[in-house]
Coordinates of C-alpha atoms in Angstrom, one line a residue:
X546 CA 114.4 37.9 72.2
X547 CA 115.1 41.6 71.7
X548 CA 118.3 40.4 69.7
X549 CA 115.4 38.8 67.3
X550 CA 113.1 41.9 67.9
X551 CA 115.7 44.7 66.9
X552 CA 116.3 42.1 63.5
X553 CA 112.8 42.4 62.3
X554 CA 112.4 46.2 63.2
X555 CA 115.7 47.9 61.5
X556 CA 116.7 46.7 58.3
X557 CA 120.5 46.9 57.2
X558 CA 119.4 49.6 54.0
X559 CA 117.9 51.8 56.6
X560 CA 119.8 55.1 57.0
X561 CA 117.7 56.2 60.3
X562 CA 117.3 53.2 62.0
X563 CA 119.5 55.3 65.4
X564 CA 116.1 57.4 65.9
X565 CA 113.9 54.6 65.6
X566 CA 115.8 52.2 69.0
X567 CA 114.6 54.9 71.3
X568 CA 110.9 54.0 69.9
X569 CA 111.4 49.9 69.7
X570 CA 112.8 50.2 73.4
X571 CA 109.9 51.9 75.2
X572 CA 107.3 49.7 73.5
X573 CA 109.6 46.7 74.1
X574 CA 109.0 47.7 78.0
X575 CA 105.9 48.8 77.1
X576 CA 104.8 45.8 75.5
X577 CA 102.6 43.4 78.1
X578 CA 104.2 39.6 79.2
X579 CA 101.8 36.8 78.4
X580 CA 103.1 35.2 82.2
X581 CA 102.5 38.2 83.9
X582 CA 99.9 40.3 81.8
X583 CA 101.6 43.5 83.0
X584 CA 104.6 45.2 81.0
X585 CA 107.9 45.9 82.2
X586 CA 107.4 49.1 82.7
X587 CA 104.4 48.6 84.5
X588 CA 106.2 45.9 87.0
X589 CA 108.9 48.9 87.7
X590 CA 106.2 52.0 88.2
X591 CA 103.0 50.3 89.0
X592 CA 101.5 52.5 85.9
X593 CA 101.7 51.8 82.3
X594 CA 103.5 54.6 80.3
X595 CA 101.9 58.0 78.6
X596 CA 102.9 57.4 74.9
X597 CA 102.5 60.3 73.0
X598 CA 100.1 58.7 69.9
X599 CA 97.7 57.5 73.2
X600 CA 97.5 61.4 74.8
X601 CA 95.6 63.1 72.6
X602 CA 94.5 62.2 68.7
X603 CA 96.1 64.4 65.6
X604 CA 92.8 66.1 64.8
X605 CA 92.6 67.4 68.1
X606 CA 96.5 68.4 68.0
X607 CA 96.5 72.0 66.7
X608 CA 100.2 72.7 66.3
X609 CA 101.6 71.5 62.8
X610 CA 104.7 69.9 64.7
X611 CA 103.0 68.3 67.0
X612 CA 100.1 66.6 65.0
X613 CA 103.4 64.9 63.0
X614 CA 105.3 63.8 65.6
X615 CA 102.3 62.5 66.9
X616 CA 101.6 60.5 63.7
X617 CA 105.6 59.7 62.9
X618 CA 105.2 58.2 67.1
X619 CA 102.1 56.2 66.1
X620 CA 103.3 54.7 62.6
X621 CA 107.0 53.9 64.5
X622 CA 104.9 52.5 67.5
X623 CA 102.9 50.0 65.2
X624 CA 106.0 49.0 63.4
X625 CA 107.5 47.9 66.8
X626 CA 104.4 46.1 67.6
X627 CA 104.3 44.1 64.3
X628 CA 108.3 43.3 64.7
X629 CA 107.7 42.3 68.7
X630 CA 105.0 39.8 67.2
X631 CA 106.9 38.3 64.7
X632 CA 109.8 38.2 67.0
X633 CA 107.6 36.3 69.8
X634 CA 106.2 33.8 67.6
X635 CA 109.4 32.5 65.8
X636 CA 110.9 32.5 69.7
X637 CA 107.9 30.3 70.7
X638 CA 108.1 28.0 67.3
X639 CA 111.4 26.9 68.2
X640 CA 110.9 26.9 72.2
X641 CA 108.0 24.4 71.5
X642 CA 109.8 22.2 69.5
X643 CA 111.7 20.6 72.6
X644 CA 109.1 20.9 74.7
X645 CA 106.3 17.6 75.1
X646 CA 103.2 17.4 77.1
X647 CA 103.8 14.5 79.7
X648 CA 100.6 13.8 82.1
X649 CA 101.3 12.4 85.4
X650 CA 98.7 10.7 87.2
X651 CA 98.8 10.2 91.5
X652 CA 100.7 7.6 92.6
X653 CA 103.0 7.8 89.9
X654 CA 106.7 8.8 90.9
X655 CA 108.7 11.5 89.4
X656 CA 111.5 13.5 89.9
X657 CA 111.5 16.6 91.5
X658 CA 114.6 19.8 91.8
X659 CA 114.6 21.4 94.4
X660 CA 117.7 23.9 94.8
X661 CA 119.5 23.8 98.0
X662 CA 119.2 26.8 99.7
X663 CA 122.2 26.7 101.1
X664 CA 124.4 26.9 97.9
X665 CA 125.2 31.0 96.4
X666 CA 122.7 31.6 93.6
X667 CA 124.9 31.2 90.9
X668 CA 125.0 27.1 92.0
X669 CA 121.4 26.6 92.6
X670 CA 120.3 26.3 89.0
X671 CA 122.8 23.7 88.2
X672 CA 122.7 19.8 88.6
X673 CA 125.7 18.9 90.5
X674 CA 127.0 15.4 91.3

């Protein structure tokens, strides 16, 4: 996914695209996980992270410098988000094109995997036999 992410955020024309990964990483771990409803980040420090557009808003900013960093940060930050979007709904337009909603009712017999836990981890997601 951030193979399709980084696609929609840098374009091939674009001559600063280097500055910009920093940016499209920290949001990437910023951004929260529809299983989990907590980011990356979040998981890793139990906090979500200070971003510099959330601290404080540019008319409060009195420094020059600052107020445009600020603003570059916030116009970078909504690009990511727009490209992480795009990126998650083509990933889940093709993931639920194999997937079909089967309904089992009790009583009915079905198939269940359940890894050995015996075998290393590198076997127990296979099928063997």
């Amino acid at each position: 996914m951030l193979e399709e992410y980084l696609r929609h955020f840098v374009r091939g024309t674009q001559k600063d695209w280097v500055k910009l990964l920093d940016v499209a990483q920290l949001y990437f771990n910023a951004q929260k996980s529809s299983s989990t409803n907590k980011s990356a980040f979040e998981i890793v420090t139990g906090q979500q992270p200070l971003l510099p557009h959330t601290l404080a808003s540019p008319q409060s900013v009195r420094s020059p410098l600052a107020r445009s960093f600020s603003q570059e940060w916030k116009q970078n930050v909504d690009i990511a988000r727009s490209c992480l979007e795009k990126a998650q709904k083509r990933m889940k337009k093709y993931a639920d094109q194999n997937r079909r909603f089967i309904e089992f009712s009790a009583g009915d017999l079905v198939m269940v995997k359940v890894p050995d836990p015996r075998l290393s981890k590198s076997l127990r997601g296979e099928i063997l036999g």
